[in-house]
Amino acid sequence: MIPQWEQDIINSKIRKHIYVIEWLDNNENVLDEVTIDVISGSMNFDATKSSRRSCNLILKNLDKEYIPAPNGKVWFNRKLRIKAGYEYGNEQRLLYNQGVFVLGDPSLYSSPAQKEATIEGLDKWALFDGTISGDLKSKIIIPVGTRVDTAVKKLVTEVGGESKYIIDSCDVLLPYTLEKEKDGATIASMLEEIGNIVSYSTFFDNNGYFR
């Protein structure tokens, strides 16, 4: 339930909608925040898929801040968090997380009068399904009788290297040995197979946590 003080801000006429982009390192520590460079953007959400979120942003790039570089904001191991909400009172903010995204391929447009960078944000699921990473590097065997929550945690943390997760307790046991060769299988496909056993969805939430 939304607290009354939040409802008062949302329903107030003295507030404005704002969007904030936080640039994150690979461990999701905030590197910088941007609000004024955004020219336009869009977000997509589909709760029926494991890869639920995507976004596309067009940013001002007059000072070449968004040219891909190892020590810059735009690089292969960078992420971004999008927040939406309201600014009210004395520049106070009420913001809600809309998702943590990994960077896809950026594109740059330049002319004497206009310099722009287009940034593609992919759901963190792209780290599991082979889009960016997630292809198995070796054969994975999870024995019959392993608890479902234990199997999921192993794949997410030990194989996938993800440290942000909320995995519900589930004492259902795997009815068969889950065995996958490294060729053709991904972390995502194994997670979805386990999820189907107990009719659970597997995805990353709006705070960037695996669920």
mmCIF file of C-alpha atoms in Angstrom:
data_model
loop_
_atom_site.group_PDB
_atom_site.id
_atom_site.type_symbol
_atom_site.label_atom_id
_atom_site.label_comp_id
_atom_site.label_asym_id
_atom_site.label_seq_id
_atom_site.Cartn_x
_atom_site.Cartn_y
_atom_site.Cartn_z
ATOM 1 C CA MET A 1 0.000 0.000 0.000
ATOM 2 C CA ILE A 2 1.272 3.452 -0.905
ATOM 3 C CA PRO A 3 1.826 5.615 2.214
ATOM 4 C CA GLN A 4 -0.426 8.654 2.541
ATOM 5 C CA TRP A 5 2.475 11.112 2.188
ATOM 6 C CA GLU A 6 3.378 9.578 -1.193
ATOM 7 C CA GLN A 7 -0.242 9.717 -2.325
ATOM 8 C CA ASP A 8 -0.329 13.410 -1.374
ATOM 9 C CA ILE A 9 2.707 14.108 -3.601
ATOM 10 C CA ILE A 10 1.366 12.054 -6.507
ATOM 11 C CA ASN A 11 -2.010 13.827 -6.364
ATOM 12 C CA SER A 12 -0.551 17.285 -5.798
ATOM 13 C CA LYS A 13 -0.771 19.905 -8.552
ATOM 14 C CA ILE A 14 2.516 21.445 -7.390
ATOM 15 C CA ARG A 15 4.914 18.816 -8.670
ATOM 16 C CA LYS A 16 6.471 17.788 -11.965
ATOM 17 C CA HIS A 17 7.275 14.447 -13.569
ATOM 18 C CA ILE A 18 10.976 13.654 -13.798
ATOM 19 C CA TYR A 19 13.155 10.828 -15.116
ATOM 20 C CA VAL A 20 16.625 10.112 -13.774
ATOM 21 C CA ILE A 21 19.295 7.909 -15.330
ATOM 22 C CA GLU A 22 22.026 6.526 -13.091
ATOM 23 C CA TRP A 23 25.146 5.183 -14.763
ATOM 24 C CA LEU A 24 26.400 2.088 -12.956
ATOM 25 C CA ASP A 25 29.583 0.062 -12.938
ATOM 26 C CA ASN A 26 29.548 -3.711 -13.306
ATOM 27 C CA ASN A 27 28.740 -4.103 -9.586
ATOM 28 C CA GLU A 28 25.894 -1.570 -9.903
ATOM 29 C CA ASN A 29 27.595 1.171 -7.932
ATOM 30 C CA VAL A 30 26.468 4.615 -9.111
ATOM 31 C CA LEU A 31 29.065 6.394 -11.250
ATOM 32 C CA ASP A 32 27.007 9.399 -12.283
ATOM 33 C CA GLU A 33 23.476 10.695 -12.735
ATOM 34 C CA VAL A 34 21.967 12.419 -15.747
ATOM 35 C CA THR A 35 18.704 14.256 -16.279
ATOM 36 C CA ILE A 36 19.500 17.160 -18.612
ATOM 37 C CA ASP A 37 21.156 15.273 -21.483
ATOM 38 C CA VAL A 38 18.101 13.202 -22.388
ATOM 39 C CA ILE A 39 16.512 14.235 -25.699
ATOM 40 C CA SER A 40 13.976 11.416 -25.898
ATOM 41 C CA GLY A 41 13.494 7.798 -24.974
ATOM 42 C CA SER A 42 11.179 4.852 -24.666
ATOM 43 C CA MET A 43 10.723 1.867 -22.359
ATOM 44 C CA ASN A 44 9.074 -1.479 -22.981
ATOM 45 C CA PHE A 45 7.771 -3.959 -20.416
ATOM 46 C CA ASP A 46 6.328 -7.437 -20.932
ATOM 47 C CA ALA A 47 5.497 -9.427 -17.800
ATOM 48 C CA THR A 48 4.927 -12.605 -19.825
ATOM 49 C CA LYS A 49 8.636 -12.957 -20.667
ATOM 50 C CA SER A 50 11.762 -13.633 -18.638
ATOM 51 C CA SER A 51 13.417 -10.698 -20.412
ATOM 52 C CA ARG A 52 10.857 -8.159 -19.256
ATOM 53 C CA ARG A 53 12.397 -4.751 -19.874
ATOM 54 C CA SER A 54 14.164 -2.795 -22.565
ATOM 55 C CA CYS A 55 14.793 0.874 -23.198
ATOM 56 C CA ASN A 56 16.134 3.182 -25.875
ATOM 57 C CA LEU A 57 17.577 6.603 -25.063
ATOM 58 C CA ILE A 58 18.751 9.473 -27.234
ATOM 59 C CA LEU A 59 21.220 11.701 -25.385
ATOM 60 C CA LYS A 60 22.933 14.980 -26.146
ATOM 61 C CA ASN A 61 26.584 14.257 -26.869
ATOM 62 C CA LEU A 62 27.987 17.742 -27.417
ATOM 63 C CA ASP A 63 30.941 17.152 -25.099
ATOM 64 C CA LYS A 64 31.495 13.569 -26.378
ATOM 65 C CA GLU A 65 30.640 12.210 -22.942
ATOM 66 C CA TYR A 66 28.857 9.183 -24.397
ATOM 67 C CA ILE A 67 31.502 7.979 -26.820
ATOM 68 C CA PRO A 68 32.357 4.365 -25.874
ATOM 69 C CA ALA A 69 35.567 4.197 -23.846
ATOM 70 C CA PRO A 70 36.949 1.778 -21.187
ATOM 71 C CA ASN A 71 36.903 4.467 -18.485
ATOM 72 C CA GLY A 72 33.777 6.206 -19.736
ATOM 73 C CA LYS A 73 30.086 5.816 -18.995
ATOM 74 C CA VAL A 74 29.450 3.784 -22.141
ATOM 75 C CA TRP A 75 31.355 0.505 -22.214
ATOM 76 C CA PHE A 76 30.593 -3.197 -22.384
ATOM 77 C CA ASN A 77 30.539 -3.750 -18.598
ATOM 78 C CA ARG A 78 28.439 -0.700 -17.746
ATOM 79 C CA LYS A 79 24.814 -0.682 -16.672
ATOM 80 C CA LEU A 80 22.175 1.967 -16.127
ATOM 81 C CA ARG A 81 19.245 2.365 -13.767
ATOM 82 C CA ILE A 82 16.184 4.364 -14.781
ATOM 83 C CA LYS A 83 14.023 6.046 -12.165
ATOM 84 C CA ALA A 84 10.741 7.864 -12.699
ATOM 85 C CA GLY A 85 8.789 10.003 -10.289
ATOM 86 C CA TYR A 86 8.175 13.518 -9.145
ATOM 87 C CA GLU A 87 10.029 16.616 -8.048
ATOM 88 C CA TYR A 88 8.224 18.644 -5.396
ATOM 89 C CA GLY A 89 8.800 21.239 -2.686
ATOM 90 C CA ASN A 90 12.366 22.517 -2.501
ATOM 91 C CA GLU A 91 13.720 20.285 -5.303
ATOM 92 C CA GLN A 92 12.866 17.161 -3.318
ATOM 93 C CA ARG A 93 12.325 13.950 -5.252
ATOM 94 C CA LEU A 94 10.053 10.941 -5.037
ATOM 95 C CA LEU A 95 11.502 8.329 -7.400
ATOM 96 C CA TYR A 96 10.625 4.745 -8.287
ATOM 97 C CA ASN A 97 13.025 2.270 -9.891
ATOM 98 C CA GLN A 98 12.003 1.232 -13.396
ATOM 99 C CA GLY A 99 14.751 -1.323 -13.905
ATOM 100 C CA VAL A 100 18.470 -1.950 -14.199
ATOM 101 C CA PHE A 101 19.688 -2.408 -17.750
ATOM 102 C CA VAL A 102 22.887 -3.611 -19.369
ATOM 103 C CA LEU A 103 24.171 -1.651 -22.332
ATOM 104 C CA GLY A 104 23.594 -2.905 -25.855
ATOM 105 C CA ASP A 105 25.363 -1.508 -28.891
ATOM 106 C CA PRO A 106 25.455 2.322 -28.823
ATOM 107 C CA SER A 107 25.291 4.415 -31.982
ATOM 108 C CA LEU A 108 26.506 7.966 -32.546
ATOM 109 C CA TYR A 109 25.143 10.684 -34.811
ATOM 110 C CA SER A 110 27.160 13.785 -35.529
ATOM 111 C CA SER A 111 26.664 16.905 -37.636
ATOM 112 C CA PRO A 112 27.907 20.486 -37.273
ATOM 113 C CA ALA A 113 24.705 21.416 -35.438
ATOM 114 C CA GLN A 114 23.778 18.171 -33.731
ATOM 115 C CA LYS A 115 25.634 15.502 -31.792
ATOM 116 C CA GLU A 116 23.669 12.633 -30.330
ATOM 117 C CA ALA A 117 24.223 9.192 -28.838
ATOM 118 C CA THR A 118 21.593 6.466 -28.966
ATOM 119 C CA ILE A 119 21.828 4.043 -26.051
ATOM 120 C CA GLU A 120 20.115 0.658 -26.018
ATOM 121 C CA GLY A 121 19.313 -0.792 -22.593
ATOM 122 C CA LEU A 122 18.767 -4.536 -22.317
ATOM 123 C CA ASP A 123 17.151 -6.464 -19.475
ATOM 124 C CA LYS A 124 19.702 -8.098 -17.153
ATOM 125 C CA TRP A 125 18.339 -11.382 -18.495
ATOM 126 C CA ALA A 126 20.678 -10.716 -21.447
ATOM 127 C CA LEU A 127 23.512 -11.726 -19.100
ATOM 128 C CA PHE A 128 21.949 -15.194 -18.823
ATOM 129 C CA ASP A 129 20.406 -15.927 -22.231
ATOM 130 C CA GLY A 130 23.478 -15.595 -24.452
ATOM 131 C CA THR A 131 22.692 -12.119 -25.791
ATOM 132 C CA ILE A 132 25.659 -10.684 -23.903
ATOM 133 C CA SER A 133 26.708 -13.669 -21.797
ATOM 134 C CA GLY A 134 25.170 -16.772 -20.287
ATOM 135 C CA ASP A 135 26.376 -19.512 -22.629
ATOM 136 C CA LEU A 136 27.583 -22.459 -20.571
ATOM 137 C CA LYS A 137 31.358 -22.669 -20.391
ATOM 138 C CA SER A 138 31.381 -26.287 -19.237
ATOM 139 C CA LYS A 139 29.005 -29.191 -18.713
ATOM 140 C CA ILE A 140 26.532 -28.566 -15.869
ATOM 141 C CA ILE A 141 24.974 -31.403 -13.866
ATOM 142 C CA ILE A 142 22.368 -30.855 -11.141
ATOM 143 C CA PRO A 143 21.439 -34.218 -9.606
ATOM 144 C CA VAL A 144 17.926 -35.607 -9.239
ATOM 145 C CA GLY A 145 16.583 -34.848 -5.747
ATOM 146 C CA THR A 146 18.204 -31.405 -5.517
ATOM 147 C CA ARG A 147 15.897 -28.783 -4.002
ATOM 148 C CA VAL A 148 14.588 -26.367 -6.637
ATOM 149 C CA ASP A 149 15.692 -23.277 -4.683
ATOM 150 C CA THR A 150 19.185 -24.761 -4.248
ATOM 151 C CA ALA A 151 19.447 -25.522 -7.976
ATOM 152 C CA VAL A 152 18.303 -22.019 -8.949
ATOM 153 C CA LYS A 153 20.715 -20.360 -6.531
ATOM 154 C CA LYS A 154 23.617 -22.426 -7.875
ATOM 155 C CA LEU A 155 22.896 -21.339 -11.450
ATOM 156 C CA VAL A 156 22.346 -17.689 -10.569
ATOM 157 C CA THR A 157 25.323 -17.207 -8.262
ATOM 158 C CA GLU A 158 27.948 -19.843 -9.022
ATOM 159 C CA VAL A 159 27.436 -20.108 -12.777
ATOM 160 C CA GLY A 160 25.948 -16.688 -13.546
ATOM 161 C CA GLY A 161 27.949 -14.644 -11.039
ATOM 162 C CA GLU A 162 24.899 -12.629 -9.958
ATOM 163 C CA SER A 163 24.993 -11.319 -6.386
ATOM 164 C CA LYS A 164 21.580 -9.633 -6.289
ATOM 165 C CA TYR A 165 18.773 -12.124 -5.914
ATOM 166 C CA ILE A 166 15.646 -12.912 -3.921
ATOM 167 C CA ILE A 167 14.939 -16.621 -4.258
ATOM 168 C CA ASP A 168 11.853 -17.886 -2.455
ATOM 169 C CA SER A 169 12.147 -21.057 -0.418
ATOM 170 C CA CYS A 170 11.024 -24.061 -2.454
ATOM 171 C CA ASP A 171 11.556 -27.571 -1.101
ATOM 172 C CA VAL A 172 10.288 -29.311 -4.241
ATOM 173 C CA LEU A 173 12.933 -31.769 -5.447
ATOM 174 C CA LEU A 174 14.110 -32.063 -9.037
ATOM 175 C CA PRO A 175 12.390 -35.141 -10.502
ATOM 176 C CA TYR A 176 15.322 -35.896 -12.811
ATOM 177 C CA THR A 177 18.991 -35.050 -13.240
ATOM 178 C CA LEU A 178 19.402 -31.799 -15.132
ATOM 179 C CA GLU A 179 22.419 -32.245 -17.383
ATOM 180 C CA LYS A 180 23.448 -29.771 -20.067
ATOM 181 C CA GLU A 181 26.441 -29.681 -22.366
ATOM 182 C CA LYS A 182 28.160 -26.364 -22.928
ATOM 183 C CA ASP A 183 27.186 -26.222 -26.608
ATOM 184 C CA GLY A 184 23.711 -24.838 -27.202
ATOM 185 C CA ALA A 185 22.590 -24.389 -23.584
ATOM 186 C CA THR A 186 22.430 -21.206 -21.521
ATOM 187 C CA ILE A 187 21.927 -20.304 -17.887
ATOM 188 C CA ALA A 188 18.562 -18.859 -18.899
ATOM 189 C CA SER A 189 17.340 -22.064 -20.557
ATOM 190 C CA MET A 190 18.254 -24.081 -17.453
ATOM 191 C CA LEU A 191 16.525 -21.615 -15.129
ATOM 192 C CA GLU A 192 13.386 -21.657 -17.253
ATOM 193 C CA GLU A 193 13.377 -25.455 -17.330
ATOM 194 C CA ILE A 194 13.574 -25.593 -13.535
ATOM 195 C CA GLY A 195 10.928 -22.887 -13.239
ATOM 196 C CA ASN A 196 8.559 -24.880 -15.443
ATOM 197 C CA ILE A 197 8.802 -27.844 -13.062
ATOM 198 C CA VAL A 198 7.134 -25.811 -10.304
ATOM 199 C CA SER A 199 5.276 -23.289 -12.519
ATOM 200 C CA TYR A 200 7.506 -20.414 -11.372
ATOM 201 C CA SER A 201 8.558 -17.433 -13.458
ATOM 202 C CA THR A 202 12.217 -16.412 -13.493
ATOM 203 C CA PHE A 203 13.105 -12.772 -14.154
ATOM 204 C CA PHE A 204 14.857 -9.639 -12.882
ATOM 205 C CA ASP A 205 12.639 -7.164 -11.007
ATOM 206 C CA ASN A 206 12.520 -3.376 -11.246
ATOM 207 C CA ASN A 207 15.294 -3.110 -8.650
ATOM 208 C CA GLY A 208 17.618 -5.336 -10.670
ATOM 209 C CA TYR A 209 17.228 -8.400 -8.426
ATOM 210 C CA PHE A 210 16.800 -11.885 -9.819
ATOM 211 C CA ARG A 211 13.507 -13.355 -8.643
#
